[in-house]
mmCIF file of C-alpha atoms in Angstrom:
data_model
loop_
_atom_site.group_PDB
_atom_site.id
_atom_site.type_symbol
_atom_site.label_atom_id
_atom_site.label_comp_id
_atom_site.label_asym_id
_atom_site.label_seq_id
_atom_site.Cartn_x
_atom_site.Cartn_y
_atom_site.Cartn_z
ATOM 1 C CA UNK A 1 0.000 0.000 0.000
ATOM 2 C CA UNK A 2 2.480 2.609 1.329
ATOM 3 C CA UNK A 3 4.278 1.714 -2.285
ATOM 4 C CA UNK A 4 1.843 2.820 -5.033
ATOM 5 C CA UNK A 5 1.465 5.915 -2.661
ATOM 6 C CA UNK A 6 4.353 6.790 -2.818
ATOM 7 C CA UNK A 7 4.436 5.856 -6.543
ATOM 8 C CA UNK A 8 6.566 8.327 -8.767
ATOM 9 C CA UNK A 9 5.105 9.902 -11.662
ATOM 10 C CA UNK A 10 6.163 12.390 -15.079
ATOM 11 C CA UNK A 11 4.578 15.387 -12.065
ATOM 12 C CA UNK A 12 6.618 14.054 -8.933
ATOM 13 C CA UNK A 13 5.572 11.896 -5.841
ATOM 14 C CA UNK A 14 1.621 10.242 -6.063
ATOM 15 C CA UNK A 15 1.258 10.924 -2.355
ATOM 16 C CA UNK A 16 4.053 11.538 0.818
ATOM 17 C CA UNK A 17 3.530 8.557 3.698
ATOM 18 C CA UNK A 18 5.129 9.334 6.818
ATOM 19 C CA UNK A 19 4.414 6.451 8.765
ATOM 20 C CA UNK A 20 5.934 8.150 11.778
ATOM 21 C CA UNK A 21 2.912 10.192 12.148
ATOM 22 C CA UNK A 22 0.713 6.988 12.967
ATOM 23 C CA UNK A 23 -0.574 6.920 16.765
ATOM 24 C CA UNK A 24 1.736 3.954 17.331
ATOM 25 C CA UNK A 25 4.653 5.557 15.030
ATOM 26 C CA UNK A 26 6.274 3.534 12.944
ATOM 27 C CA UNK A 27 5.637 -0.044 14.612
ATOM 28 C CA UNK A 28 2.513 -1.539 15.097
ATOM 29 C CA UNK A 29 -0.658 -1.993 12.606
ATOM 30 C CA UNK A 30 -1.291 -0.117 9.438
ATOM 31 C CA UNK A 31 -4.850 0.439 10.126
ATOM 32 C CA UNK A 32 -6.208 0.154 13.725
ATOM 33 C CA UNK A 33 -10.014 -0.261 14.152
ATOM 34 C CA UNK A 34 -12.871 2.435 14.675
ATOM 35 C CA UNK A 35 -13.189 1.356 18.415
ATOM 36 C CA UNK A 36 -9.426 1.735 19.043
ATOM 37 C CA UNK A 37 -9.044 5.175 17.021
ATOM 38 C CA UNK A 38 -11.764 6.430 19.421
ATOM 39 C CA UNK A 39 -10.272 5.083 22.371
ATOM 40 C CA UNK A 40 -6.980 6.617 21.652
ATOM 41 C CA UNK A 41 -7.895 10.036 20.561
ATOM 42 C CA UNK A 42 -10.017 9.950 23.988
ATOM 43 C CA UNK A 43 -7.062 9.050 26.035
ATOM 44 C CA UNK A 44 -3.596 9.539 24.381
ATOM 45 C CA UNK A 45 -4.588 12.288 21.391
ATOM 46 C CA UNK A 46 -2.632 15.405 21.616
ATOM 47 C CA UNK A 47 -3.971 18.603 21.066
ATOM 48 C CA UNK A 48 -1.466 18.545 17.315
ATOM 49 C CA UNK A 49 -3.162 15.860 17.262
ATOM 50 C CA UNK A 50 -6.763 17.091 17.477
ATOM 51 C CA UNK A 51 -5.753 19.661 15.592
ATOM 52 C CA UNK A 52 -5.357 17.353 12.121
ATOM 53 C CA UNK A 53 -8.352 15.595 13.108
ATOM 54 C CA UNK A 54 -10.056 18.867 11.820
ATOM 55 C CA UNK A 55 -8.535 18.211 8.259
ATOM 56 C CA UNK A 56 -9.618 14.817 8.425
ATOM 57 C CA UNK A 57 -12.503 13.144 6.343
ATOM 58 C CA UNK A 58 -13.529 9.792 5.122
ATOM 59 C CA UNK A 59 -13.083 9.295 1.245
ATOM 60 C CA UNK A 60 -13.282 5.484 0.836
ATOM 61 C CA UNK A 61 -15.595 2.741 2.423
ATOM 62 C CA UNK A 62 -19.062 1.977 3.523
ATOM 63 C CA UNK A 63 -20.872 5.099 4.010
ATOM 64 C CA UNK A 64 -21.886 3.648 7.203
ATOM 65 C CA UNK A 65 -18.200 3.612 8.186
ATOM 66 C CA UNK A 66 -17.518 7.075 6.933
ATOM 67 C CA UNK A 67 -20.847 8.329 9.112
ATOM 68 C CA UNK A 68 -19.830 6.735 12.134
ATOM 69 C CA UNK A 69 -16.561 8.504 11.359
ATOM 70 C CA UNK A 70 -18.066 11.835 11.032
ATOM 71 C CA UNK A 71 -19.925 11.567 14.392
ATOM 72 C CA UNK A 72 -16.799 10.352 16.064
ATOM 73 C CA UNK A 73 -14.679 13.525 14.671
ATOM 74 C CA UNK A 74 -17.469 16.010 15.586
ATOM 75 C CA UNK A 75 -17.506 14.336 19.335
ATOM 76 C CA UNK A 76 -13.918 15.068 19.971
ATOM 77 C CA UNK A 77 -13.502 18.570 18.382
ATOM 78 C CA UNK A 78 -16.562 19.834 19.845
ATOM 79 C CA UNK A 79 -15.405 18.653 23.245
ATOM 80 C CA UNK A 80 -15.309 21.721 25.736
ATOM 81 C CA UNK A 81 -11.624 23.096 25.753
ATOM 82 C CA UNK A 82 -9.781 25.892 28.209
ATOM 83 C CA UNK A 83 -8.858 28.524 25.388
ATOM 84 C CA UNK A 84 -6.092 29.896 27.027
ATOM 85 C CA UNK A 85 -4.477 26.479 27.391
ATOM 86 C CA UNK A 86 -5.402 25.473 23.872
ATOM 87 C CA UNK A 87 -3.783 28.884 22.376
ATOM 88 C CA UNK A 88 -0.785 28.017 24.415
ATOM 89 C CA UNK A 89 -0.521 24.882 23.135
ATOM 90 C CA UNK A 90 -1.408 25.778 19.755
ATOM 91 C CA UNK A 91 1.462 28.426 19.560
ATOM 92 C CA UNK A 92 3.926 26.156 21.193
ATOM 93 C CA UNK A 93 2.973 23.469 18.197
ATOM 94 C CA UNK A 94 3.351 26.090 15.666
ATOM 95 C CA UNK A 95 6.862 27.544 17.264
ATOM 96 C CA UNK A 96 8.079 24.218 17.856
ATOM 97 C CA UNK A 97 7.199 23.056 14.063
ATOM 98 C CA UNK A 98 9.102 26.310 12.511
ATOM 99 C CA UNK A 99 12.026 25.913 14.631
ATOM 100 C CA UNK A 100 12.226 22.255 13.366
ATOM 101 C CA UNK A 101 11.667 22.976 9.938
ATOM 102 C CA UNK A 102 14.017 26.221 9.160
ATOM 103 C CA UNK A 103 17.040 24.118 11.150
ATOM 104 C CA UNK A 104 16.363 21.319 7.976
ATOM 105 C CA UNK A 105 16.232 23.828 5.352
ATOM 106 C CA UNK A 106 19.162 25.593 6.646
ATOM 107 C CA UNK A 107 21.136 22.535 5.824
ATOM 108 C CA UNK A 108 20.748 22.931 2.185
ATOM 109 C CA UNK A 109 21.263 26.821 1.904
ATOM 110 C CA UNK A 110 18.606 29.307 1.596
ATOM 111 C CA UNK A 111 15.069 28.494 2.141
ATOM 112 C CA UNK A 112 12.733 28.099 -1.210
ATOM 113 C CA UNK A 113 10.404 30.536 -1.781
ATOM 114 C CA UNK A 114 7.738 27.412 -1.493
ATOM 115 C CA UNK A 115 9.194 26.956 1.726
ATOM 116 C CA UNK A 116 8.507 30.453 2.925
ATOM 117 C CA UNK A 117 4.849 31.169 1.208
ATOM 118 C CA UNK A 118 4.364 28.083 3.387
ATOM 119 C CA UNK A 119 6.166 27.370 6.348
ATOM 120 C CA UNK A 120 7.082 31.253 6.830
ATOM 121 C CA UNK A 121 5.716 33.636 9.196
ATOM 122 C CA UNK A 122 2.639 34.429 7.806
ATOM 123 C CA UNK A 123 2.451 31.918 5.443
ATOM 124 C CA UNK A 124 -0.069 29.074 4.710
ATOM 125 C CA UNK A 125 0.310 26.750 7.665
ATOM 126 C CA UNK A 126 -0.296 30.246 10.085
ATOM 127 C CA UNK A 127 -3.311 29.967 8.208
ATOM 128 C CA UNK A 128 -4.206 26.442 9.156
ATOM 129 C CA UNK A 129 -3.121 26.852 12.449
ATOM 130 C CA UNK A 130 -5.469 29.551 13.131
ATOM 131 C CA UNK A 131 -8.841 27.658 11.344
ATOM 132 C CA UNK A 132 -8.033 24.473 13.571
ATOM 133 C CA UNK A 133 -8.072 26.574 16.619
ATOM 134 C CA UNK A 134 -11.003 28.199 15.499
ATOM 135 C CA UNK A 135 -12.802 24.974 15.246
ATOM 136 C CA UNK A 136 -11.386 23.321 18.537
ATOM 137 C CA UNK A 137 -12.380 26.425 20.395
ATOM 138 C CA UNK A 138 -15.702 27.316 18.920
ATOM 139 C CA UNK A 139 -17.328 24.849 17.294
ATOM 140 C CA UNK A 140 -19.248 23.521 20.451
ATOM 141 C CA UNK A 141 -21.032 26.702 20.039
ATOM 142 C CA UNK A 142 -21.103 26.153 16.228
ATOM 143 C CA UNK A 143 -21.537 23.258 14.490
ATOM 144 C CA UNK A 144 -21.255 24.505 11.203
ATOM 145 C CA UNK A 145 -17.642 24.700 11.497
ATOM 146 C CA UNK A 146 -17.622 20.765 11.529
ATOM 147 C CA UNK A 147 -19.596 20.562 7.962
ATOM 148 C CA UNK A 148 -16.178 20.656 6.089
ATOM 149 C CA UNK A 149 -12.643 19.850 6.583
ATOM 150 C CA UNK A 150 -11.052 22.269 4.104
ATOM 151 C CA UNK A 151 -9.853 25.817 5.245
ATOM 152 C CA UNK A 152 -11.904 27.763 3.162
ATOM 153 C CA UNK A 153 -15.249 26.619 3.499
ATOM 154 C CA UNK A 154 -14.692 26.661 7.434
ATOM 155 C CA UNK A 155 -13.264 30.168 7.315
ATOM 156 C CA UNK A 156 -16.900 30.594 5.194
ATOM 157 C CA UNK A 157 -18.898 29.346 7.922
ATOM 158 C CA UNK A 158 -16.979 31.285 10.689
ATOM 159 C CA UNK A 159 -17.619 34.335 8.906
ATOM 160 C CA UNK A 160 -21.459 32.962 8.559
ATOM 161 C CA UNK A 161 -22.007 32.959 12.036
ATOM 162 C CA UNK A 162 -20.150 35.709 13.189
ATOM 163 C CA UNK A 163 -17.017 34.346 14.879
ATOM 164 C CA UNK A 164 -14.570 36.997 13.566
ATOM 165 C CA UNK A 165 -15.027 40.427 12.477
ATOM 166 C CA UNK A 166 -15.844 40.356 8.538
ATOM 167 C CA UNK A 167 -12.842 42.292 7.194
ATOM 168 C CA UNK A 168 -10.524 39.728 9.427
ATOM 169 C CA UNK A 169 -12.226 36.730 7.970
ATOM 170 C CA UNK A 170 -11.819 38.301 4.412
ATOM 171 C CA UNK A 171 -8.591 38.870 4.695
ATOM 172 C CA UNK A 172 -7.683 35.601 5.739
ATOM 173 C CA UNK A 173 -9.521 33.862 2.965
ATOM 174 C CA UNK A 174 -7.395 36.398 0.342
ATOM 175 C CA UNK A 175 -4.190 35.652 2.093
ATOM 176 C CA UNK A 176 -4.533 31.714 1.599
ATOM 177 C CA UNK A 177 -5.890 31.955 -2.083
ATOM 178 C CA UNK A 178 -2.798 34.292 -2.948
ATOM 179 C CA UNK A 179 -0.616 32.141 -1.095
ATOM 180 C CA UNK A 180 -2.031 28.605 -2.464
ATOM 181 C CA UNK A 181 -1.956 29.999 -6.327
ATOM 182 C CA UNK A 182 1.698 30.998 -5.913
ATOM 183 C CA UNK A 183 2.771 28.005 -4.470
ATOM 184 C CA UNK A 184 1.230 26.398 -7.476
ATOM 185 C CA UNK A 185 2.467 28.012 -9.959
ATOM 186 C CA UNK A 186 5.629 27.548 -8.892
ATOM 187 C CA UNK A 187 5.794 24.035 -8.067
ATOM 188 C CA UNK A 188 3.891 23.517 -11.374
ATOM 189 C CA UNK A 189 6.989 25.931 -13.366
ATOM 190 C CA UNK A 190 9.511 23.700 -11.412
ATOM 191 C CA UNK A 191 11.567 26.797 -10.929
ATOM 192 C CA UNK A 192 11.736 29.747 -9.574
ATOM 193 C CA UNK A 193 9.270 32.439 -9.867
ATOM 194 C CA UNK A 194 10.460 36.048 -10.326
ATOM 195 C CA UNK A 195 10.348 37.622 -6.590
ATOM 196 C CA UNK A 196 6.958 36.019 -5.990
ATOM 197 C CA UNK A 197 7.493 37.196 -1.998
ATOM 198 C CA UNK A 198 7.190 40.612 -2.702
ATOM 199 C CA UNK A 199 3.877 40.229 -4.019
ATOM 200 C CA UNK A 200 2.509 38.372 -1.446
ATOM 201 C CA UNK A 201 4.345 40.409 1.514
ATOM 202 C CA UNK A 202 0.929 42.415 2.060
ATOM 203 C CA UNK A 203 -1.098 39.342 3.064
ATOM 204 C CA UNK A 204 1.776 37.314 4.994
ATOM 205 C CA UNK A 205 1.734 40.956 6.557
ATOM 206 C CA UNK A 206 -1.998 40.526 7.296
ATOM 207 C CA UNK A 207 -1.985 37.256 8.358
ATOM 208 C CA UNK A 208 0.900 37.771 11.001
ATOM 209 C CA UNK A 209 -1.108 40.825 12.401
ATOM 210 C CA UNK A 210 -4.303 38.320 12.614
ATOM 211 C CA UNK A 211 -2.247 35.783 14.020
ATOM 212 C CA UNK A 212 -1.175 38.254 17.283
ATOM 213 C CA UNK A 213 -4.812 39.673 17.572
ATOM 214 C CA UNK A 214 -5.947 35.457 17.852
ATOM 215 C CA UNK A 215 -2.725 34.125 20.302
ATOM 216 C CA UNK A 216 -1.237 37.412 21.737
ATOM 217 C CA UNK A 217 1.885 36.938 20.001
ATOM 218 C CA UNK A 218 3.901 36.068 17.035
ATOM 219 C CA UNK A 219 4.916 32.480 17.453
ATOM 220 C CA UNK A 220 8.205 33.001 17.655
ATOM 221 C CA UNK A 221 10.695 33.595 20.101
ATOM 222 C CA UNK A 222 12.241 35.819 18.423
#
């Protein structure tokens, strides 16, 4: 299985498997069962870990699998949740992952501007870090949140119910669209675009300033 994922193509890599990210890493079963997935994400699941759960969906299997799924998903991210101690732990996550990621860059020279539109500050994954906290911390108040698992149509229903201030939400949905498209193009072109950071320095801008008004701080230490 992991093998025609990973399966190379004339575009690059089918799918990336990191088996490490498995609840039992990289021993133990493939595939656990629906009773055990429940039992760990009620006992052992860490918030990083909740926090994926909100990108998760079923797209394969029984339907009555995939609703039992669905129910399961909305139990634990609607689960009650001190927001102070999530946005801690959301921003340690985040500070922790950056950290991790610029040291491994750094070992081949200068970071790629793919790497920046979407590991940087204010870049793509800010993005999805502030949607899953979103959902973790409000969507036992609103449901709608749970209806998708992709970042725009939850931004959508945030801004639907009222969760953020309109021109917040907008800007946020502008900043990933910008920031998504370039990252396409240039993975697409295979090279490098011509200074495409300087066009998107106004929303990384925006989405840095959104990020402090959310957590209270910048994610860094620095």
């Amino acid at each position: 299985v992991i093998t025609m994922l990973d399966t190379q193509t004339m575009s690059g890599r089918l799918y990336e498997v990191d088996m490490r990210l498995r609840p039992s890493g990289e021993s133990g079963l493939l595939v656990s069962s629906l009773s055990a997935f429940e039992k760990y994400q009620e006992e052992d699941a860490w918030t990083w870990e909740h926090q994926a759960l909100v990108r998760a969906r079923a797209v394969a299997g029984s339907r009555p699998l995939a609703a039992a799924f669905a129910r399961l998903r909305a139990h634990q991210l609607q689960k009650p949740r001190d927001r102070e101690r999530l946005a801690r732990e959301v921003t340690n996550m985040r500070r922790r992952m950056r950290k991790e990621l610029t040291r491994k860059a750094g070992r081949s020279g200068a970071k790629s501007p793919s790497f920046v539109i979407k590991q940087g500050r204010g870049g793509i994954v800010d993005i999805e870090f502030m949607v899953q906290f979103i959902v973790l911390s409000r969507s036992a108040e609103c449901p709608e949140l749970l209806e998708y698992s992709d970042n725009m149509r939850i931004l959508e229903a945030a801004r639907d119910n009222g969760l953020m201030p309109l021109r917040d939400i907008q800007a946020l949905m502008e900043a990933y669209l910008a920031l998504r498209a370039t990252l396409h193009r240039h993975a697409l072109q295979q090279s490098d675009l011509e200074d495409p950071l300087a066009d998107l320095e106004k929303h990384r801008e925006q989405v840095t300033r959104l990020w402090q008004d959310l957590f209270g701080s910048d994610g860094d230490d620095e």
